[in-house]
mmCIF file of C-alpha atoms and ligand atoms in Angstrom:
data_model
loop_
_atom_site.group_PDB
_atom_site.id
_atom_site.type_symbol
_atom_site.label_atom_id
_atom_site.label_comp_id
_atom_site.label_asym_id
_atom_site.label_seq_id
_atom_site.Cartn_x
_atom_site.Cartn_y
_atom_site.Cartn_z
ATOM 1 C CA UNK A 6 9.678 59.881 -98.006
ATOM 2 C CA UNK A 7 11.569 63.143 -98.362
ATOM 3 C CA UNK A 8 15.027 63.495 -96.877
ATOM 4 C CA UNK A 9 15.657 66.408 -94.607
ATOM 5 C CA UNK A 10 19.236 66.748 -93.474
ATOM 6 C CA UNK A 11 19.765 67.982 -89.916
ATOM 7 C CA UNK A 12 23.203 68.604 -88.451
ATOM 8 C CA UNK A 13 23.113 68.535 -84.650
ATOM 9 C CA UNK A 14 25.797 70.212 -82.578
ATOM 10 C CA UNK A 15 25.153 69.372 -78.899
ATOM 11 C CA UNK A 16 28.185 71.371 -77.724
ATOM 12 C CA UNK A 17 29.043 71.605 -74.027
ATOM 13 C CA UNK A 18 27.528 71.593 -70.532
ATOM 14 C CA UNK A 19 23.799 70.836 -70.633
ATOM 15 C CA UNK A 20 23.950 70.787 -74.458
ATOM 16 C CA UNK A 21 24.071 66.982 -74.868
ATOM 17 C CA UNK A 22 21.272 66.520 -72.293
ATOM 18 C CA UNK A 23 18.815 68.856 -73.992
ATOM 19 C CA UNK A 24 19.817 67.567 -77.452
ATOM 20 C CA UNK A 25 18.866 64.035 -76.325
ATOM 21 C CA UNK A 26 15.319 65.281 -75.665
ATOM 22 C CA UNK A 27 15.147 66.911 -79.084
ATOM 23 C CA UNK A 28 16.256 63.634 -80.643
ATOM 24 C CA UNK A 29 13.206 61.975 -79.057
ATOM 25 C CA UNK A 30 10.978 64.483 -80.859
ATOM 26 C CA UNK A 31 12.773 63.880 -84.164
ATOM 27 C CA UNK A 32 12.650 60.088 -83.749
ATOM 28 C CA UNK A 33 8.929 60.334 -83.053
ATOM 29 C CA UNK A 34 8.401 62.374 -86.229
ATOM 30 C CA UNK A 35 10.370 59.870 -88.288
ATOM 31 C CA UNK A 36 8.596 56.776 -87.008
ATOM 32 C CA UNK A 37 5.060 58.098 -86.578
ATOM 33 C CA UNK A 38 4.858 60.868 -89.154
ATOM 34 C CA UNK A 39 7.299 59.586 -91.793
ATOM 35 C CA UNK A 40 9.142 62.922 -91.692
ATOM 36 C CA UNK A 41 12.383 61.582 -93.173
ATOM 37 C CA UNK A 42 14.839 63.510 -91.011
ATOM 38 C CA UNK A 43 18.430 62.359 -91.393
ATOM 39 C CA UNK A 44 20.609 63.271 -88.430
ATOM 40 C CA UNK A 45 24.327 63.833 -88.436
ATOM 41 C CA UNK A 46 26.121 64.989 -85.306
ATOM 42 C CA UNK A 47 29.279 67.001 -84.832
ATOM 43 C CA UNK A 48 31.333 68.792 -82.215
ATOM 44 C CA UNK A 49 31.455 72.494 -81.435
ATOM 45 C CA UNK A 50 32.905 74.591 -78.641
ATOM 46 C CA UNK A 51 34.874 73.009 -75.812
ATOM 47 C CA UNK A 52 34.053 69.465 -76.914
ATOM 48 C CA UNK A 53 35.520 70.218 -80.375
ATOM 49 C CA UNK A 54 38.578 71.792 -78.749
ATOM 50 C CA UNK A 55 39.145 68.673 -76.629
ATOM 51 C CA UNK A 56 38.871 66.420 -79.697
ATOM 52 C CA UNK A 57 40.515 68.516 -82.421
ATOM 53 C CA UNK A 58 42.167 71.549 -80.796
ATOM 54 C CA UNK A 59 39.763 73.945 -82.588
ATOM 55 C CA UNK A 60 36.282 75.308 -81.776
ATOM 56 C CA UNK A 61 34.847 73.596 -84.858
ATOM 57 C CA UNK A 62 36.730 71.354 -87.292
ATOM 58 C CA UNK A 63 36.791 71.981 -91.064
ATOM 59 C CA UNK A 64 35.069 68.650 -91.520
ATOM 60 C CA UNK A 65 32.165 69.585 -89.243
ATOM 61 C CA UNK A 66 32.012 73.023 -90.832
ATOM 62 C CA UNK A 67 31.605 71.349 -94.244
ATOM 63 C CA UNK A 68 28.820 69.152 -92.871
ATOM 64 C CA UNK A 69 27.089 72.238 -91.445
ATOM 65 C CA UNK A 70 27.272 73.908 -94.871
ATOM 66 C CA UNK A 71 25.778 70.826 -96.547
ATOM 67 C CA UNK A 72 22.865 70.390 -94.116
ATOM 68 C CA UNK A 73 19.341 71.761 -94.616
ATOM 69 C CA UNK A 74 19.477 73.063 -91.047
ATOM 70 C CA UNK A 75 21.987 73.199 -88.204
ATOM 71 C CA UNK A 76 20.720 72.824 -84.649
ATOM 72 C CA UNK A 77 23.122 73.896 -81.942
ATOM 73 C CA UNK A 78 22.573 73.541 -78.187
ATOM 74 C CA UNK A 79 25.187 75.631 -76.347
ATOM 75 C CA UNK A 80 28.929 76.064 -75.972
ATOM 76 C CA UNK A 81 31.375 77.041 -73.246
ATOM 77 C CA UNK A 82 32.221 76.400 -69.630
ATOM 78 C CA UNK A 83 34.915 77.079 -67.043
ATOM 79 C CA UNK A 84 36.999 74.129 -68.292
ATOM 80 C CA UNK A 85 37.875 76.153 -71.421
ATOM 81 C CA UNK A 86 38.230 79.609 -69.858
ATOM 82 C CA UNK A 87 41.976 79.673 -70.459
ATOM 83 C CA UNK A 88 42.239 78.168 -73.963
ATOM 84 C CA UNK A 89 43.774 80.468 -76.632
ATOM 85 C CA UNK A 90 41.391 83.225 -77.779
ATOM 86 C CA UNK A 91 40.987 82.083 -81.390
ATOM 87 C CA UNK A 92 39.951 78.563 -80.367
ATOM 88 C CA UNK A 93 37.714 79.545 -77.427
ATOM 89 C CA UNK A 94 34.258 77.843 -77.532
ATOM 90 C CA UNK A 95 32.422 80.951 -78.866
ATOM 91 C CA UNK A 96 34.760 80.999 -81.872
ATOM 92 C CA UNK A 97 32.870 77.937 -83.126
ATOM 93 C CA UNK A 98 29.585 79.842 -83.057
ATOM 94 C CA UNK A 99 31.114 82.855 -84.761
ATOM 95 C CA UNK A 100 32.598 80.722 -87.538
ATOM 96 C CA UNK A 101 29.270 79.016 -88.173
ATOM 97 C CA UNK A 102 27.490 82.391 -88.386
ATOM 98 C CA UNK A 103 30.193 83.889 -90.598
ATOM 99 C CA UNK A 104 30.766 80.994 -93.015
ATOM 100 C CA UNK A 105 27.039 80.329 -93.398
ATOM 101 C CA UNK A 106 26.463 84.107 -93.780
ATOM 102 C CA UNK A 107 23.596 84.137 -91.304
ATOM 103 C CA UNK A 108 22.573 87.786 -91.491
ATOM 104 C CA UNK A 109 19.085 87.566 -89.969
ATOM 105 C CA UNK A 110 18.650 86.699 -86.308
ATOM 106 C CA UNK A 111 15.095 85.846 -85.275
ATOM 107 C CA UNK A 112 14.218 86.014 -81.602
ATOM 108 C CA UNK A 113 10.593 85.332 -80.754
ATOM 109 C CA UNK A 114 9.347 86.502 -77.374
ATOM 110 C CA UNK A 115 6.392 84.317 -76.522
ATOM 111 C CA UNK A 116 4.836 84.348 -73.088
ATOM 112 C CA UNK A 117 3.055 81.119 -72.326
ATOM 113 C CA UNK A 118 -0.047 81.820 -70.244
ATOM 114 C CA UNK A 119 1.085 79.288 -67.650
ATOM 115 C CA UNK A 120 4.309 81.260 -67.075
ATOM 116 C CA UNK A 121 2.890 84.810 -67.156
ATOM 117 C CA UNK A 122 3.401 85.161 -63.402
ATOM 118 C CA UNK A 123 7.199 84.690 -63.770
ATOM 119 C CA UNK A 124 7.605 87.828 -65.898
ATOM 120 C CA UNK A 125 8.918 90.980 -64.252
ATOM 121 C CA UNK A 126 5.897 92.775 -65.775
ATOM 122 C CA UNK A 127 2.270 92.460 -64.664
ATOM 123 C CA UNK A 128 0.769 89.210 -66.002
ATOM 124 C CA UNK A 129 -1.936 91.043 -67.983
ATOM 125 C CA UNK A 130 0.745 92.946 -69.926
ATOM 126 C CA UNK A 131 2.533 89.783 -71.078
ATOM 127 C CA UNK A 132 0.002 86.955 -71.078
ATOM 128 C CA UNK A 133 -0.362 85.737 -74.673
ATOM 129 C CA UNK A 134 2.581 87.857 -75.828
ATOM 130 C CA UNK A 135 3.891 86.742 -79.229
ATOM 131 C CA UNK A 136 6.369 89.090 -80.877
ATOM 132 C CA UNK A 137 9.301 88.466 -83.168
ATOM 133 C CA UNK A 138 12.465 90.556 -83.200
ATOM 134 C CA UNK A 139 14.403 90.419 -86.460
ATOM 135 C CA UNK A 140 17.942 91.642 -85.828
ATOM 136 C CA UNK A 141 20.541 92.321 -88.518
ATOM 137 C CA UNK A 142 23.428 90.102 -87.432
ATOM 138 C CA UNK A 143 26.451 90.548 -89.683
ATOM 139 C CA UNK A 144 26.801 94.316 -90.203
ATOM 140 C CA UNK A 145 26.630 97.605 -88.348
ATOM 141 C CA UNK A 146 28.795 98.905 -85.554
ATOM 142 C CA UNK A 147 30.016 95.493 -84.351
ATOM 143 C CA UNK A 148 31.873 94.940 -87.632
ATOM 144 C CA UNK A 149 32.378 98.387 -89.234
ATOM 145 C CA UNK A 150 35.905 99.699 -89.882
ATOM 146 C CA UNK A 151 37.791 101.574 -88.585
ATOM 147 C CA UNK A 152 37.473 99.916 -85.210
ATOM 148 C CA UNK A 153 40.417 100.988 -83.072
ATOM 149 C CA UNK A 154 41.889 103.005 -80.245
ATOM 150 C CA UNK A 155 44.306 105.657 -81.507
ATOM 151 C CA UNK A 156 46.825 107.784 -79.674
ATOM 152 C CA UNK A 157 46.175 111.507 -80.116
ATOM 153 C CA UNK A 158 49.737 112.316 -78.943
ATOM 154 C CA UNK A 159 48.465 114.934 -76.497
ATOM 155 C CA UNK A 160 48.049 112.567 -73.580
ATOM 156 C CA UNK A 161 44.634 111.466 -74.855
ATOM 157 C CA UNK A 162 43.476 108.396 -76.713
ATOM 158 C CA UNK A 163 40.413 108.039 -78.971
ATOM 159 C CA UNK A 164 38.265 104.908 -79.302
ATOM 160 C CA UNK A 165 36.457 104.452 -82.610
ATOM 161 C CA UNK A 166 33.720 102.073 -83.712
ATOM 162 C CA UNK A 167 32.064 102.615 -87.068
ATOM 163 C CA UNK A 168 28.347 102.171 -87.718
ATOM 164 C CA UNK A 169 28.084 101.246 -91.380
ATOM 165 C CA UNK A 170 25.306 99.776 -93.531
ATOM 166 C CA UNK A 171 25.219 99.227 -97.284
ATOM 167 C CA UNK A 172 21.924 99.276 -99.178
ATOM 168 C CA UNK A 173 21.826 95.514 -99.794
ATOM 169 C CA UNK A 174 22.257 94.728 -96.098
ATOM 170 C CA UNK A 175 19.166 96.732 -95.162
ATOM 171 C CA UNK A 176 17.179 95.518 -98.173
ATOM 172 C CA UNK A 177 17.673 91.847 -97.329
ATOM 173 C CA UNK A 178 16.897 92.126 -93.599
ATOM 174 C CA UNK A 179 13.815 94.242 -94.336
ATOM 175 C CA UNK A 180 12.640 91.622 -96.846
ATOM 176 C CA UNK A 181 13.018 88.858 -94.229
ATOM 177 C CA UNK A 182 10.971 90.904 -91.732
ATOM 178 C CA UNK A 183 8.176 91.609 -94.240
ATOM 179 C CA UNK A 184 8.032 87.996 -95.384
ATOM 180 C CA UNK A 185 7.834 86.723 -91.807
ATOM 181 C CA UNK A 186 5.150 89.290 -90.986
ATOM 182 C CA UNK A 187 3.017 87.821 -93.786
ATOM 183 C CA UNK A 188 3.031 84.489 -91.923
ATOM 184 C CA UNK A 189 1.903 86.222 -88.688
ATOM 185 C CA UNK A 190 -0.162 89.358 -88.001
ATOM 186 C CA UNK A 191 1.238 91.187 -91.059
ATOM 187 C CA UNK A 192 2.731 94.144 -89.160
ATOM 188 C CA UNK A 193 6.353 95.351 -89.048
ATOM 189 C CA UNK A 194 7.769 98.091 -86.818
ATOM 190 C CA UNK A 195 11.224 99.278 -87.918
ATOM 191 C CA UNK A 196 13.406 100.796 -85.199
ATOM 192 C CA UNK A 197 16.377 103.110 -85.770
ATOM 193 C CA UNK A 198 17.835 106.402 -84.518
ATOM 194 C CA UNK A 199 17.195 108.529 -87.612
ATOM 195 C CA UNK A 200 16.951 111.659 -85.428
ATOM 196 C CA UNK A 201 20.679 111.537 -84.601
ATOM 197 C CA UNK A 202 22.358 109.048 -86.978
ATOM 198 C CA UNK A 203 22.903 109.227 -90.742
ATOM 199 C CA UNK A 204 22.848 105.444 -90.831
ATOM 200 C CA UNK A 205 19.471 105.555 -89.041
ATOM 201 C CA UNK A 206 18.025 107.895 -91.642
ATOM 202 C CA UNK A 207 19.379 105.661 -94.401
ATOM 203 C CA UNK A 208 17.962 102.545 -92.686
ATOM 204 C CA UNK A 209 14.568 104.212 -92.530
ATOM 205 C CA UNK A 210 14.634 105.233 -96.218
ATOM 206 C CA UNK A 211 15.674 101.797 -97.461
ATOM 207 C CA UNK A 212 13.067 99.996 -95.325
ATOM 208 C CA UNK A 213 10.386 102.358 -96.719
ATOM 209 C CA UNK A 214 11.506 101.736 -100.293
ATOM 210 C CA UNK A 215 11.554 97.938 -99.904
ATOM 211 C CA UNK A 216 8.069 98.180 -98.413
ATOM 212 C CA UNK A 217 6.767 100.364 -101.260
ATOM 213 C CA UNK A 218 8.272 98.149 -103.945
ATOM 214 C CA UNK A 219 7.254 94.689 -102.749
ATOM 215 C CA UNK A 220 5.402 94.566 -99.460
ATOM 216 C CA UNK A 221 2.587 97.162 -99.581
ATOM 217 C CA UNK A 222 0.201 94.594 -98.087
ATOM 218 C CA UNK A 223 2.209 94.569 -94.819
ATOM 219 C CA UNK A 224 1.504 97.367 -92.321
ATOM 220 C CA UNK A 225 4.763 99.231 -91.688
ATOM 221 C CA UNK A 226 5.411 101.623 -88.793
ATOM 222 C CA UNK A 227 8.602 103.242 -87.490
ATOM 223 C CA UNK A 228 9.803 104.010 -83.985
ATOM 224 C CA UNK A 229 12.968 105.544 -82.617
ATOM 225 C CA UNK A 230 14.853 102.692 -80.977
ATOM 226 C CA UNK A 231 14.894 104.326 -77.520
ATOM 227 C CA UNK A 232 11.137 104.884 -77.637
ATOM 228 C CA UNK A 233 10.836 101.287 -78.859
ATOM 229 C CA UNK A 234 12.633 100.090 -75.725
ATOM 230 C CA UNK A 235 10.151 102.008 -73.584
ATOM 231 C CA UNK A 236 7.166 100.671 -75.491
ATOM 232 C CA UNK A 237 8.469 97.113 -75.149
ATOM 233 C CA UNK A 238 8.171 97.314 -71.383
ATOM 234 C CA UNK A 239 5.055 99.557 -71.347
ATOM 235 C CA UNK A 240 2.816 97.657 -73.770
ATOM 236 C CA UNK A 241 4.710 94.839 -75.489
ATOM 237 C CA UNK A 242 1.629 93.268 -77.074
ATOM 238 C CA UNK A 243 1.295 96.228 -79.481
ATOM 239 C CA UNK A 244 4.097 94.712 -81.632
ATOM 240 C CA UNK A 245 4.088 91.875 -84.151
ATOM 241 C CA UNK A 246 7.486 91.918 -85.963
ATOM 242 C CA UNK A 247 10.225 94.382 -85.005
ATOM 243 C CA UNK A 248 13.128 94.849 -87.434
ATOM 244 C CA UNK A 249 16.263 96.643 -86.358
ATOM 245 C CA UNK A 250 20.032 96.801 -86.738
ATOM 246 C CA UNK A 251 22.696 94.718 -85.025
ATOM 247 C CA UNK A 252 23.311 96.995 -82.008
ATOM 248 C CA UNK A 253 19.708 97.942 -81.229
ATOM 249 C CA UNK A 254 18.598 94.383 -81.943
ATOM 250 C CA UNK A 255 21.090 93.046 -79.434
ATOM 251 C CA UNK A 256 19.656 95.284 -76.704
ATOM 252 C CA UNK A 257 15.981 95.131 -77.617
ATOM 253 C CA UNK A 258 15.893 91.349 -78.029
ATOM 254 C CA UNK A 259 17.312 90.900 -74.527
ATOM 255 C CA UNK A 260 14.679 93.267 -73.132
ATOM 256 C CA UNK A 261 11.951 91.345 -74.970
ATOM 257 C CA UNK A 262 13.406 88.044 -73.768
ATOM 258 C CA UNK A 263 13.014 88.979 -70.138
ATOM 259 C CA UNK A 264 9.335 89.805 -70.642
ATOM 260 C CA UNK A 265 8.743 86.096 -71.015
ATOM 261 C CA UNK A 266 10.105 85.162 -67.617
ATOM 262 C CA UNK A 267 12.676 82.448 -68.235
ATOM 263 C CA UNK A 268 15.915 81.942 -70.109
ATOM 264 C CA UNK A 269 15.256 78.210 -70.400
ATOM 265 C CA UNK A 270 12.235 78.918 -72.631
ATOM 266 C CA UNK A 271 13.714 81.083 -75.383
ATOM 267 C CA UNK A 272 14.479 79.783 -78.887
ATOM 268 C CA UNK A 273 16.227 81.578 -81.752
ATOM 269 C CA UNK A 274 16.967 81.171 -85.445
ATOM 270 C CA UNK A 275 19.614 82.688 -87.681
ATOM 271 C CA UNK A 276 18.964 82.696 -91.405
ATOM 272 C CA UNK A 277 21.122 83.334 -94.461
ATOM 273 C CA UNK A 278 20.262 84.437 -97.982
ATOM 274 C CA UNK A 279 17.862 82.447 -100.136
ATOM 275 C CA UNK A 280 19.588 80.321 -102.774
ATOM 276 C CA UNK A 281 17.843 81.405 -105.997
ATOM 277 C CA UNK A 282 18.260 77.921 -107.502
ATOM 278 C CA UNK A 283 16.714 75.925 -104.654
ATOM 279 C CA UNK A 284 14.751 78.559 -102.723
ATOM 280 C CA UNK A 285 16.442 77.268 -99.546
ATOM 281 C CA UNK A 286 18.184 79.370 -96.923
ATOM 282 C CA UNK A 287 21.141 78.338 -94.781
ATOM 283 C CA UNK A 288 19.864 78.283 -91.226
ATOM 284 C CA UNK A 289 20.945 77.614 -87.658
ATOM 285 C CA UNK A 290 18.603 77.162 -84.705
ATOM 286 C CA UNK A 291 19.678 77.448 -81.086
ATOM 287 C CA UNK A 292 18.305 78.194 -77.643
ATOM 288 C CA UNK A 293 19.185 81.655 -76.328
ATOM 289 C CA UNK A 294 20.593 80.295 -73.071
ATOM 290 C CA UNK A 295 24.171 79.104 -72.570
ATOM 291 C CA UNK A 296 25.654 75.788 -71.499
ATOM 292 C CA UNK A 297 24.631 76.194 -67.825
ATOM 293 C CA UNK A 298 27.740 74.475 -66.416
ATOM 294 C CA UNK A 299 26.349 74.944 -62.885
ATOM 295 C CA UNK A 300 23.678 72.288 -63.526
ATOM 296 C CA UNK A 301 25.312 70.177 -66.276
ATOM 297 C CA UNK A 302 25.190 66.409 -65.875
ATOM 298 C CA UNK A 303 22.426 66.464 -63.254
ATOM 299 C CA UNK A 304 19.479 65.724 -65.550
ATOM 300 C CA UNK A 305 17.614 68.849 -64.428
ATOM 301 C CA UNK A 306 18.088 71.230 -67.390
ATOM 302 C CA UNK A 307 15.031 72.621 -69.141
ATOM 303 C CA UNK A 308 14.894 71.223 -72.723
ATOM 304 C CA UNK A 309 11.996 73.458 -73.857
ATOM 305 C CA UNK A 310 14.040 76.246 -75.510
ATOM 306 C CA UNK A 311 15.882 73.577 -77.492
ATOM 307 C CA UNK A 312 12.645 71.920 -78.568
ATOM 308 C CA UNK A 313 11.077 75.303 -79.369
ATOM 309 C CA UNK A 314 14.138 76.051 -81.538
ATOM 310 C CA UNK A 315 13.327 72.913 -83.511
ATOM 311 C CA UNK A 316 9.728 74.140 -83.906
ATOM 312 C CA UNK A 317 11.241 77.240 -85.556
ATOM 313 C CA UNK A 318 13.282 74.924 -87.776
ATOM 314 C CA UNK A 319 10.155 73.046 -88.869
ATOM 315 C CA UNK A 320 8.536 76.370 -89.720
ATOM 316 C CA UNK A 321 11.352 78.253 -91.423
ATOM 317 C CA UNK A 322 13.551 75.551 -92.978
ATOM 318 C CA UNK A 323 10.972 72.911 -93.892
ATOM 319 C CA UNK A 324 7.699 74.846 -94.140
ATOM 320 C CA UNK A 325 6.118 72.180 -91.880
ATOM 321 C CA UNK A 326 3.690 74.676 -90.380
ATOM 322 C CA UNK A 327 1.158 72.170 -89.026
ATOM 323 C CA UNK A 328 3.906 70.254 -87.223
ATOM 324 C CA UNK A 329 5.529 73.456 -85.926
ATOM 325 C CA UNK A 330 2.224 74.647 -84.512
ATOM 326 C CA UNK A 331 1.577 71.235 -82.940
ATOM 327 C CA UNK A 332 5.018 71.232 -81.310
ATOM 328 C CA UNK A 333 4.538 74.768 -79.941
ATOM 329 C CA UNK A 334 1.100 73.732 -78.676
ATOM 330 C CA UNK A 335 2.644 70.647 -77.029
ATOM 331 C CA UNK A 336 5.072 72.858 -75.102
ATOM 332 C CA UNK A 337 2.196 75.089 -73.970
ATOM 333 C CA UNK A 338 0.242 71.951 -72.988
ATOM 334 C CA UNK A 339 2.908 70.473 -70.682
ATOM 335 C CA UNK A 340 3.159 73.845 -68.955
ATOM 336 C CA UNK A 341 -0.641 74.033 -68.589
ATOM 337 C CA UNK A 342 -0.477 70.529 -67.108
ATOM 338 C CA UNK A 343 1.773 71.921 -64.384
ATOM 339 C CA UNK A 344 5.045 70.216 -65.338
ATOM 340 C CA UNK A 345 8.107 72.298 -64.504
ATOM 341 C CA UNK A 346 11.861 71.889 -64.532
ATOM 342 C CA UNK A 347 13.614 73.557 -61.591
ATOM 343 C CA UNK A 348 14.311 76.859 -63.387
ATOM 344 C CA UNK A 349 10.589 77.556 -63.960
ATOM 345 C CA UNK A 350 9.221 75.801 -60.868
ATOM 346 C CA UNK A 351 6.207 77.463 -59.246
ATOM 347 C CA UNK A 352 3.953 76.673 -56.309
ATOM 348 C CA UNK A 353 1.454 73.915 -56.988
ATOM 349 C CA UNK A 354 3.369 72.544 -59.991
ATOM 350 C CA UNK A 355 5.139 69.198 -60.405
ATOM 351 C CA UNK A 356 8.915 69.282 -60.636
ATOM 352 C CA UNK A 357 10.381 67.022 -63.321
ATOM 353 C CA UNK A 358 13.822 66.395 -64.783
ATOM 354 C CA UNK A 359 15.067 66.896 -68.341
ATOM 355 C CA UNK A 360 14.081 63.446 -69.619
ATOM 356 C CA UNK A 361 10.590 63.469 -68.093
ATOM 357 C CA UNK A 362 9.960 66.899 -69.607
ATOM 358 C CA UNK A 363 11.104 65.642 -73.021
ATOM 359 C CA UNK A 364 8.866 62.561 -72.759
ATOM 360 C CA UNK A 365 5.886 64.718 -71.779
ATOM 361 C CA UNK A 366 6.413 66.970 -74.808
ATOM 362 C CA UNK A 367 6.566 63.959 -77.150
ATOM 363 C CA UNK A 368 3.290 62.613 -75.662
ATOM 364 C CA UNK A 369 1.581 65.989 -75.955
ATOM 365 C CA UNK A 370 2.946 66.418 -79.498
ATOM 366 C CA UNK A 371 1.466 63.055 -80.502
ATOM 367 C CA UNK A 372 -1.889 64.204 -79.165
ATOM 368 C CA UNK A 373 -1.749 67.571 -80.956
ATOM 369 C CA UNK A 374 -0.737 66.003 -84.289
ATOM 370 C CA UNK A 375 -3.548 63.481 -84.049
ATOM 371 C CA UNK A 376 -6.147 66.151 -83.182
HETATM 372 P P1 NAD B 29 23.723 80.344 -69.018
HETATM 373 O O1 NAD B 29 22.596 80.711 -69.941
HETATM 374 O O2 NAD B 29 24.464 79.123 -69.360
HETATM 375 O O3 NAD B 29 23.152 80.204 -67.524
HETATM 376 C C1 NAD B 29 22.563 81.272 -66.789
HETATM 377 C C2 NAD B 29 21.702 80.679 -65.680
HETATM 378 O O4 NAD B 29 20.507 80.124 -66.248
HETATM 379 C C3 NAD B 29 22.375 79.541 -64.927
HETATM 380 O O5 NAD B 29 21.992 79.577 -63.578
HETATM 381 C C4 NAD B 29 21.832 78.296 -65.571
HETATM 382 O O6 NAD B 29 21.787 77.158 -64.727
HETATM 383 C C5 NAD B 29 20.425 78.734 -65.972
HETATM 384 N N1 NAD B 29 19.978 78.057 -67.208
HETATM 385 C C6 NAD B 29 20.362 78.347 -68.485
HETATM 386 N N2 NAD B 29 19.775 77.514 -69.342
HETATM 387 C C7 NAD B 29 19.029 76.683 -68.606
HETATM 388 C C8 NAD B 29 18.182 75.582 -68.923
HETATM 389 N N3 NAD B 29 17.973 75.176 -70.197
HETATM 390 N N4 NAD B 29 17.558 74.935 -67.912
HETATM 391 C C9 NAD B 29 17.728 75.325 -66.640
HETATM 392 N N5 NAD B 29 18.495 76.355 -66.257
HETATM 393 C C10 NAD B 29 19.144 77.027 -67.242
HETATM 394 O O7 NAD B 29 24.685 81.617 -68.973
HETATM 395 P P2 NAD B 29 26.099 81.792 -68.218
HETATM 396 O O8 NAD B 29 26.056 81.080 -66.916
HETATM 397 O O9 NAD B 29 26.359 83.236 -68.277
HETATM 398 O O10 NAD B 29 27.144 81.081 -69.172
HETATM 399 C C11 NAD B 29 27.590 79.730 -69.013
HETATM 400 C C12 NAD B 29 28.445 79.352 -70.203
HETATM 401 O O11 NAD B 29 27.628 79.387 -71.387
HETATM 402 C C13 NAD B 29 29.592 80.324 -70.456
HETATM 403 O O12 NAD B 29 30.711 79.588 -70.867
HETATM 404 C C14 NAD B 29 29.077 81.202 -71.584
HETATM 405 O O13 NAD B 29 30.130 81.725 -72.362
HETATM 406 C C15 NAD B 29 28.261 80.220 -72.368
HETATM 407 N N6 NAD B 29 27.188 80.805 -73.194
HETATM 408 C C16 NAD B 29 26.968 80.203 -74.385
HETATM 409 C C17 NAD B 29 25.934 80.647 -75.193
HETATM 410 C C18 NAD B 29 25.673 79.917 -76.470
HETATM 411 O O14 NAD B 29 26.157 78.805 -76.640
HETATM 412 N N7 NAD B 29 24.908 80.472 -77.379
HETATM 413 C C19 NAD B 29 25.119 81.710 -74.785
HETATM 414 C C20 NAD B 29 25.356 82.300 -73.531
HETATM 415 C C21 NAD B 29 26.400 81.822 -72.736
#
């Protein structure tokens, strides 16, 4: 039996409730499929602040670094709104991303047929949608220096952010996008603003070179990021993998997210560089939604984004493709069967709580794995 080390960070609000449902899935895989997952748990966000006075302790950070994959639920809540800035709940997330050097953020936008009617677009535009946005996460205008407001001494001030990308940053994110495309429909669309930005032109050139050197088998296209935003809401199914920088990725992945109808359904992954010795990447998986303090402790949160994040973990950290596909299919199945938590409730469906939804996924997963 192989040992696969998972580090779970339930965090705050609904985090522990949805993590409990994920643990049912993991326990099932260990007992019925001999998957050999070892679970350690730690604290992040407000719960870490309450226990240790920081958003993540050094000890938990070390355990995150040593794990094969980190799975985080959500952080934050009104209880910690007035804690000092550097120990606010989000600081835990930022430290994990920074110390683990997670430069590639993967946000799939999948529209389950059973939920197509909840999208703001016409069902036929989104039904069966399956696209993946690969966003550069550690560079670009959010981090570039100088980043300041200066006094021009003429009664005016000037605010400056700097968009900056080095060759290696574009090379490595492009490589991730091409490699992921090979596991899907083998198409990448790179989005930039090369018509008005030097960094956009450079992005475009480096992506083309990486493609020519190593990934000729993948179909590469380019789009200006503004046109890409339009195309995402006009005809989203035309895309397979979209690769873009930190700023455009932030905007475009939120647009793509809303095509799918519900926040409680959206998983994400953040990956670091491949270790040449082991071939493994540092990785963290988390639902896109927050800690939903308005419904915490009521047993009504939707655990599906959390479970779908683990399906990404099976795929990208452990190469357990059959199991990942079965888990995704199990989520689709419970929706087809008409089970809904409150956030995705629709007429004619059966409303269930967090635990019943988790149990139903485990049952459906067992069926899919056996099939
Ligand atoms: P939120 O995502 O927590 O909630 C937005 C709305 O969606 C709420 O009405 C909530 O009840 C609902 N919702 C979210 N996830 C749900 C689920 N799984 N099942 C059912 N309903 C769900 O966003 P918010 O209200 O803006 O933020 C709440 C807290 O979460 C804040 O402290 C914020 O800073 C934090 N936050 C954390 C993360 C993260 O941990 N990655 C992301 C976003 C927000």
